[in-house]
PDB file of C-alpha atoms in Angstrom:
ATOM      1  CA  MET C 673     -15.572   3.524   1.869  1.00  0.00           C
ATOM      2  CA  LYS C 674     -15.861  -0.196   2.146  1.00  0.00           C
ATOM      3  CA  ILE C 675     -13.026  -2.701   2.589  1.00  0.00           C
ATOM      4  CA  TYR C 676     -13.349  -6.382   1.416  1.00  0.00           C
ATOM      5  CA  LEU C 677     -10.661  -9.035   2.613  1.00  0.00           C
ATOM      6  CA  HIS C 678      -9.565 -11.714   0.148  1.00  0.00           C
ATOM      7  CA  LEU C 679      -7.601 -14.384   1.781  1.00  0.00           C
ATOM      8  CA  ASP C 680      -4.888 -16.323  -0.390  1.00  0.00           C
ATOM      9  CA  PHE C 681      -5.417 -19.837   1.290  1.00  0.00           C
ATOM     10  CA  GLU C 682      -2.306 -21.239  -0.516  1.00  0.00           C
ATOM     11  CA  LYS C 683       0.077 -18.478   0.685  1.00  0.00           C
ATOM     12  CA  LEU C 684      -2.103 -17.224   3.738  1.00  0.00           C
ATOM     13  CA  THR C 685      -1.681 -13.575   2.397  1.00  0.00           C
ATOM     14  CA  ASN C 686      -4.266 -10.913   2.797  1.00  0.00           C
ATOM     15  CA  CYS C 687      -5.458  -9.053  -0.226  1.00  0.00           C
ATOM     16  CA  TYR C 688      -7.592  -5.952   0.203  1.00  0.00           C
ATOM     17  CA  LEU C 689     -10.248  -4.444  -2.153  1.00  0.00           C
ATOM     18  CA  VAL C 690     -10.933  -0.773  -0.959  1.00  0.00           C
ATOM     19  CA  VAL C 691     -14.131   0.706  -2.881  1.00  0.00           C
ATOM     20  CA  ASN C 692     -15.060   4.371  -2.735  1.00  0.00           C
ATOM     21  CA  GLU C 693     -18.824   3.680  -2.696  1.00  0.00           C
ATOM     22  CA  VAL C 694     -19.554   7.512  -4.052  1.00  0.00           C
ATOM     23  CA  SER C 695     -17.146   7.444  -7.126  1.00  0.00           C
ATOM     24  CA  LYS C 696     -17.458   3.571  -7.552  1.00  0.00           C
ATOM     25  CA  LYS C 697     -13.514   3.410  -8.010  1.00  0.00           C
ATOM     26  CA  ALA C 698     -11.576   0.517  -6.356  1.00  0.00           C
ATOM     27  CA  ILE C 699      -8.239  -0.086  -5.256  1.00  0.00           C
ATOM     28  CA  ILE C 700      -6.423  -3.515  -4.463  1.00  0.00           C
ATOM     29  CA  ILE C 701      -3.787  -3.580  -1.868  1.00  0.00           C
ATOM     30  CA  ASP C 702      -1.479  -6.479  -2.210  1.00  0.00           C
ATOM     31  CA  PRO C 703      -2.826  -8.427  -4.991  1.00  0.00           C
ATOM     32  CA  CYS C 704      -1.462 -11.752  -3.821  1.00  0.00           C
ATOM     33  CA  LYS C 705      -3.682 -14.145  -5.860  1.00  0.00           C
ATOM     34  CA  ILE C 706      -6.448 -12.891  -7.923  1.00  0.00           C
ATOM     35  CA  SER C 707      -9.733 -15.289  -7.748  1.00  0.00           C
ATOM     36  CA  THR C 708     -12.870 -15.351  -9.548  1.00  0.00           C
ATOM     37  CA  ILE C 709     -14.652 -14.217  -6.322  1.00  0.00           C
ATOM     38  CA  LEU C 710     -12.514 -10.967  -6.281  1.00  0.00           C
ATOM     39  CA  ILE C 711     -13.063 -10.293 -10.131  1.00  0.00           C
ATOM     40  CA  LYS C 712     -16.909 -11.003  -9.825  1.00  0.00           C
ATOM     41  CA  GLN C 713     -17.072  -8.499  -6.847  1.00  0.00           C
ATOM     42  CA  ILE C 714     -15.411  -5.747  -8.966  1.00  0.00           C
ATOM     43  CA  GLU C 715     -17.660  -6.454 -12.099  1.00  0.00           C
ATOM     44  CA  ASP C 716     -20.749  -7.040 -10.147  1.00  0.00           C
ATOM     45  CA  GLY C 717     -20.378  -4.091  -8.088  1.00  0.00           C
ATOM     46  CA  GLY C 718     -19.792  -1.957 -11.234  1.00  0.00           C
ATOM     47  CA  TYR C 719     -16.303  -0.815  -9.729  1.00  0.00           C
ATOM     48  CA  ASP C 720     -13.538   0.935 -11.843  1.00  0.00           C
ATOM     49  CA  LEU C 721     -10.254  -0.569 -10.646  1.00  0.00           C
ATOM     50  CA  CYS C 722      -7.998   2.741 -10.466  1.00  0.00           C
ATOM     51  CA  ALA C 723      -5.114   1.705  -8.728  1.00  0.00           C
ATOM     52  CA  VAL C 724      -3.112  -1.237  -7.160  1.00  0.00           C
ATOM     53  CA  LEU C 725      -0.736  -0.463  -3.993  1.00  0.00           C
ATOM     54  CA  ILE C 726       1.852  -2.679  -2.973  1.00  0.00           C
ATOM     55  CA  THR C 727       3.294  -2.787   0.564  1.00  0.00           C
ATOM     56  CA  HIS C 728       6.653  -4.599  -0.325  1.00  0.00           C
ATOM     57  CA  LYS C 729       8.281  -6.773  -3.075  1.00  0.00           C
ATOM     58  CA  HIS C 730       7.634 -10.069  -1.589  1.00  0.00           C
ATOM     59  CA  GLU C 731       6.433 -12.311  -4.327  1.00  0.00           C
ATOM     60  CA  ASN C 732       3.456 -13.596  -2.437  1.00  0.00           C
ATOM     61  CA  HIS C 733       2.055  -9.944  -1.955  1.00  0.00           C
ATOM     62  CA  TYR C 734       1.943  -9.265  -5.537  1.00  0.00           C
ATOM     63  CA  ARG C 735       2.033 -12.569  -7.582  1.00  0.00           C
ATOM     64  CA  GLY C 736      -1.659 -11.777  -8.930  1.00  0.00           C
ATOM     65  CA  LEU C 737      -0.473  -8.388 -10.362  1.00  0.00           C
ATOM     66  CA  LYS C 738       0.064  -9.726 -13.868  1.00  0.00           C
ATOM     67  CA  THR C 739      -3.365 -11.459 -13.850  1.00  0.00           C
ATOM     68  CA  LEU C 740      -5.050  -8.147 -12.744  1.00  0.00           C
ATOM     69  CA  GLN C 741      -2.969  -6.293 -15.538  1.00  0.00           C
ATOM     70  CA  LYS C 742      -4.438  -8.765 -18.298  1.00  0.00           C
ATOM     71  CA  ILE C 743      -7.924  -7.712 -17.296  1.00  0.00           C
ATOM     72  CA  TYR C 744      -7.723  -4.090 -16.208  1.00  0.00           C
ATOM     73  CA  ASP C 745      -5.545  -0.963 -16.956  1.00  0.00           C
ATOM     74  CA  PHE C 746      -4.356   0.972 -13.794  1.00  0.00           C
ATOM     75  CA  PRO C 747      -1.266   2.362 -12.288  1.00  0.00           C
ATOM     76  CA  VAL C 748       0.950   0.197  -9.619  1.00  0.00           C
ATOM     77  CA  TYR C 749       2.025   2.301  -6.649  1.00  0.00           C
ATOM     78  CA  ALA C 750       4.968   1.026  -4.679  1.00  0.00           C
ATOM     79  CA  ALA C 751       8.460   1.797  -3.531  1.00  0.00           C
ATOM     80  CA  ASP C 752      10.103  -0.437  -5.757  1.00  0.00           C
ATOM     81  CA  ASN C 753      11.288   0.603  -9.229  1.00  0.00           C
ATOM     82  CA  GLU C 754      10.375  -2.611 -10.894  1.00  0.00           C
ATOM     83  CA  LEU C 755       6.779  -2.660  -9.506  1.00  0.00           C
ATOM     84  CA  ALA C 756       5.866   0.908 -10.043  1.00  0.00           C
ATOM     85  CA  ASN C 757       6.662   3.033 -13.114  1.00  0.00           C
ATOM     86  CA  ALA C 758       8.658   6.196 -12.562  1.00  0.00           C
ATOM     87  CA  GLN C 759       5.700   8.526 -11.863  1.00  0.00           C
ATOM     88  CA  ASN C 760       4.298   6.046  -9.161  1.00  0.00           C
ATOM     89  CA  ILE C 761       7.244   5.283  -7.058  1.00  0.00           C
ATOM     90  CA  LEU C 762       6.488   6.299  -3.528  1.00  0.00           C
ATOM     91  CA  LYS C 763       9.446   7.445  -1.222  1.00  0.00           C
ATOM     92  CA  GLY C 764       9.519   8.469   2.188  1.00  0.00           C
ATOM     93  CA  ASP C 765       6.171   9.847   3.663  1.00  0.00           C
ATOM     94  CA  GLY C 766       3.262  11.595   1.661  1.00  0.00           C
ATOM     95  CA  ILE C 767      -0.180  11.732   0.620  1.00  0.00           C
ATOM     96  CA  LYS C 768      -1.915  10.729  -2.736  1.00  0.00           C
ATOM     97  CA  SER C 769      -5.565  11.378  -3.861  1.00  0.00           C
ATOM     98  CA  ILE C 770      -6.485   8.201  -5.863  1.00  0.00           C
ATOM     99  CA  GLY C 771     -10.098   7.144  -6.697  1.00  0.00           C
ATOM    100  CA  GLY C 772     -11.584  10.086  -4.466  1.00  0.00           C
ATOM    101  CA  LEU C 773      -9.824   8.783  -1.594  1.00  0.00           C
ATOM    102  CA  GLU C 774      -7.049  10.329   0.527  1.00  0.00           C
ATOM    103  CA  ILE C 775      -4.274   7.702   1.044  1.00  0.00           C
ATOM    104  CA  GLU C 776      -1.475   8.541   3.308  1.00  0.00           C
ATOM    105  CA  TYR C 777       1.776   6.408   3.144  1.00  0.00           C
ATOM    106  CA  PHE C 778       4.736   5.955   5.288  1.00  0.00           C
ATOM    107  CA  SER C 779       7.995   4.280   4.630  1.00  0.00           C
ATOM    108  CA  LEU C 780       8.792   1.705   7.275  1.00  0.00           C
ATOM    109  CA  PRO C 781      11.695  -0.214   6.301  1.00  0.00           C
ATOM    110  CA  GLY C 782      13.069  -3.106   8.542  1.00  0.00           C
ATOM    111  CA  HIS C 783      11.148  -6.055   7.071  1.00  0.00           C
ATOM    112  CA  SER C 784      12.268  -5.076   3.620  1.00  0.00           C
ATOM    113  CA  ALA C 785      14.006  -1.961   2.453  1.00  0.00           C
ATOM    114  CA  ASP C 786      10.901  -1.075   0.287  1.00  0.00           C
ATOM    115  CA  SER C 787       7.917  -1.539   2.972  1.00  0.00           C
ATOM    116  CA  ILE C 788       5.191   1.057   2.790  1.00  0.00           C
ATOM    117  CA  VAL C 789       2.223   1.170   5.075  1.00  0.00           C
ATOM    118  CA  TYR C 790      -0.964   2.952   3.589  1.00  0.00           C
ATOM    119  CA  LYS C 791      -3.620   4.800   5.747  1.00  0.00           C
ATOM    120  CA  ILE C 792      -6.974   5.158   4.231  1.00  0.00           C
ATOM    121  CA  ASN C 793      -9.529   6.801   6.523  1.00  0.00           C
ATOM    122  CA  ASN C 794      -9.481   4.857   9.894  1.00  0.00           C
ATOM    123  CA  ALA C 795      -7.503   1.799   8.463  1.00  0.00           C
ATOM    124  CA  ILE C 796      -3.690   1.038   7.683  1.00  0.00           C
ATOM    125  CA  PHE C 797      -2.737  -1.577   5.491  1.00  0.00           C
ATOM    126  CA  THR C 798       0.688  -2.602   7.070  1.00  0.00           C
ATOM    127  CA  GLY C 799       1.984  -5.529   4.766  1.00  0.00           C
ATOM    128  CA  ASP C 800       4.628  -7.307   6.730  1.00  0.00           C
ATOM    129  CA  VAL C 801       5.485  -4.324   8.980  1.00  0.00           C
ATOM    130  CA  ILE C 802       3.161  -5.334  11.815  1.00  0.00           C
ATOM    131  CA  PHE C 803       0.790  -8.219  12.560  1.00  0.00           C
ATOM    132  CA  ALA C 804      -1.482  -9.038  15.392  1.00  0.00           C
ATOM    133  CA  GLY C 805       0.684  -9.600  18.439  1.00  0.00           C
ATOM    134  CA  LYS C 806       4.187  -9.314  16.418  1.00  0.00           C
ATOM    135  CA  ILE C 807       6.093  -7.489  13.920  1.00  0.00           C
ATOM    136  CA  GLY C 808       7.891  -8.364  10.713  1.00  0.00           C
ATOM    137  CA  SER C 809      10.982 -10.475  10.451  1.00  0.00           C
ATOM    138  CA  SER C 810      14.172  -8.753   9.724  1.00  0.00           C
ATOM    139  CA  SER C 811      17.616  -9.790   8.648  1.00  0.00           C
ATOM    140  CA  CYS C 812      19.391  -8.790  12.013  1.00  0.00           C
ATOM    141  CA  ALA C 813      18.603  -7.391  15.342  1.00  0.00           C
ATOM    142  CA  TYR C 814      19.487  -3.892  14.041  1.00  0.00           C
ATOM    143  CA  THR C 815      17.035  -3.710  11.510  1.00  0.00           C
ATOM    144  CA  GLN C 816      14.453  -5.461  13.851  1.00  0.00           C
ATOM    145  CA  LYS C 817      14.972  -2.716  16.515  1.00  0.00           C
ATOM    146  CA  TYR C 818      14.772   0.062  13.523  1.00  0.00           C
ATOM    147  CA  LEU C 819      11.403  -1.354  12.460  1.00  0.00           C
ATOM    148  CA  ALA C 820      10.124  -1.356  15.900  1.00  0.00           C
ATOM    149  CA  ASN C 821      11.179   2.368  16.329  1.00  0.00           C
ATOM    150  CA  GLY C 822       9.394   3.211  13.057  1.00  0.00           C
ATOM    151  CA  ILE C 823       6.242   1.491  14.178  1.00  0.00           C
ATOM    152  CA  LYS C 824       6.309   3.479  17.382  1.00  0.00           C
ATOM    153  CA  SER C 825       6.970   6.721  15.731  1.00  0.00           C
ATOM    154  CA  LYS C 826       4.854   6.505  12.875  1.00  0.00           C
ATOM    155  CA  LEU C 827       1.934   3.958  13.691  1.00  0.00           C
ATOM    156  CA  PHE C 828       1.657   4.471  17.287  1.00  0.00           C
ATOM    157  CA  THR C 829       1.025   8.095  17.024  1.00  0.00           C
ATOM    158  CA  LEU C 830      -2.263   7.312  15.484  1.00  0.00           C
ATOM    159  CA  ASN C 831      -5.544   6.944  17.386  1.00  0.00           C
ATOM    160  CA  ASP C 832      -5.845   3.825  19.227  1.00  0.00           C
ATOM    161  CA  ASP C 833      -9.006   2.623  17.314  1.00  0.00           C
ATOM    162  CA  THR C 834      -7.139   2.757  13.916  1.00  0.00           C
ATOM    163  CA  VAL C 835      -7.520  -0.622  12.407  1.00  0.00           C
ATOM    164  CA  ILE C 836      -4.658  -2.482  11.226  1.00  0.00           C
ATOM    165  CA  MET C 837      -4.993  -4.552   8.119  1.00  0.00           C
ATOM    166  CA  PRO C 838      -1.903  -6.767   8.029  1.00  0.00           C
ATOM    167  CA  GLY C 839      -0.518  -8.764   5.222  1.00  0.00           C
ATOM    168  CA  HIS C 840      -0.956 -12.136   7.070  1.00  0.00           C
ATOM    169  CA  GLY C 841      -3.409 -13.111   9.712  1.00  0.00           C
ATOM    170  CA  PRO C 842      -6.290 -11.363  11.709  1.00  0.00           C
ATOM    171  CA  ILE C 843      -7.068  -7.673  11.796  1.00  0.00           C
ATOM    172  CA  THR C 844      -5.912  -5.736  14.823  1.00  0.00           C
ATOM    173  CA  SER C 845      -5.901  -2.150  16.065  1.00  0.00           C
ATOM    174  CA  VAL C 846      -3.228   0.388  17.158  1.00  0.00           C
ATOM    175  CA  GLY C 847      -4.589   0.176  20.660  1.00  0.00           C
ATOM    176  CA  ALA C 848      -4.402  -3.648  20.810  1.00  0.00           C
ATOM    177  CA  GLU C 849      -0.927  -3.515  19.468  1.00  0.00           C
ATOM    178  CA  LYS C 850       0.391  -0.986  22.002  1.00  0.00           C
ATOM    179  CA  GLN C 851      -0.928  -3.333  24.625  1.00  0.00           C
ATOM    180  CA  PHE C 852      -0.257  -6.706  23.707  1.00  0.00           C
ATOM    181  CA  ASN C 853       2.311  -6.618  20.695  1.00  0.00           C
ATOM    182  CA  LEU C 854       5.016  -9.215  22.128  1.00  0.00           C
ATOM    183  CA  ASP C 855       7.852  -8.275  19.862  1.00  0.00           C
ATOM    184  CA  LEU C 856       7.416  -4.677  20.700  1.00  0.00           C
ATOM    185  CA  ALA C 857       7.394  -5.168  24.225  1.00  0.00           C
ATOM    186  CA  SER C 858      10.680  -7.308  24.150  1.00  0.00           C
ATOM    187  CA  LEU C 859      12.489  -4.807  21.929  1.00  0.00           C
ATOM    188  CA  SER C 860      11.616  -2.062  24.615  1.00  0.00           C
ATOM    189  CA  LYS C 861      13.558  -3.617  27.398  1.00  0.00           C
TER     190      LYS C 861
END
């Protein structure tokens, strides 16, 4: 498996292209902005775009979806009914096999009601649930604490070397966030 990061400089949002090198199947996570570089990478690699996964329904994380749908035919997986059709709505926690990759998903509401984190091999794609040094914003102190508890119970049980691929900012790891995440430290007091 290979992961390619594509940054939308306008909105400072991360988009990920995940490629199964054996099957030549590709998945895009959070198609924030579709660039010619991303399309060229898919085409030049001979990849079959077999799915798009969306971490949550905030426009800057899926604004390139319509562009992709004009070029490719693929299912969209999300927790939101409008983004995913009936058979691709993800609720709770589970596992899907897509493009020869096993994808675990975890419902982690708090930043948004439909926040989903995807785990593929040793990487988790968190959208706006957790970033390097902080957690996603919430509407009130209760949902902030709820999100923090979800992160600790679902993500911090993973190996410390699990890579966190956030919706914004630099890549981090579970171990680094356990040790240095200021938001989680302040909510634990």
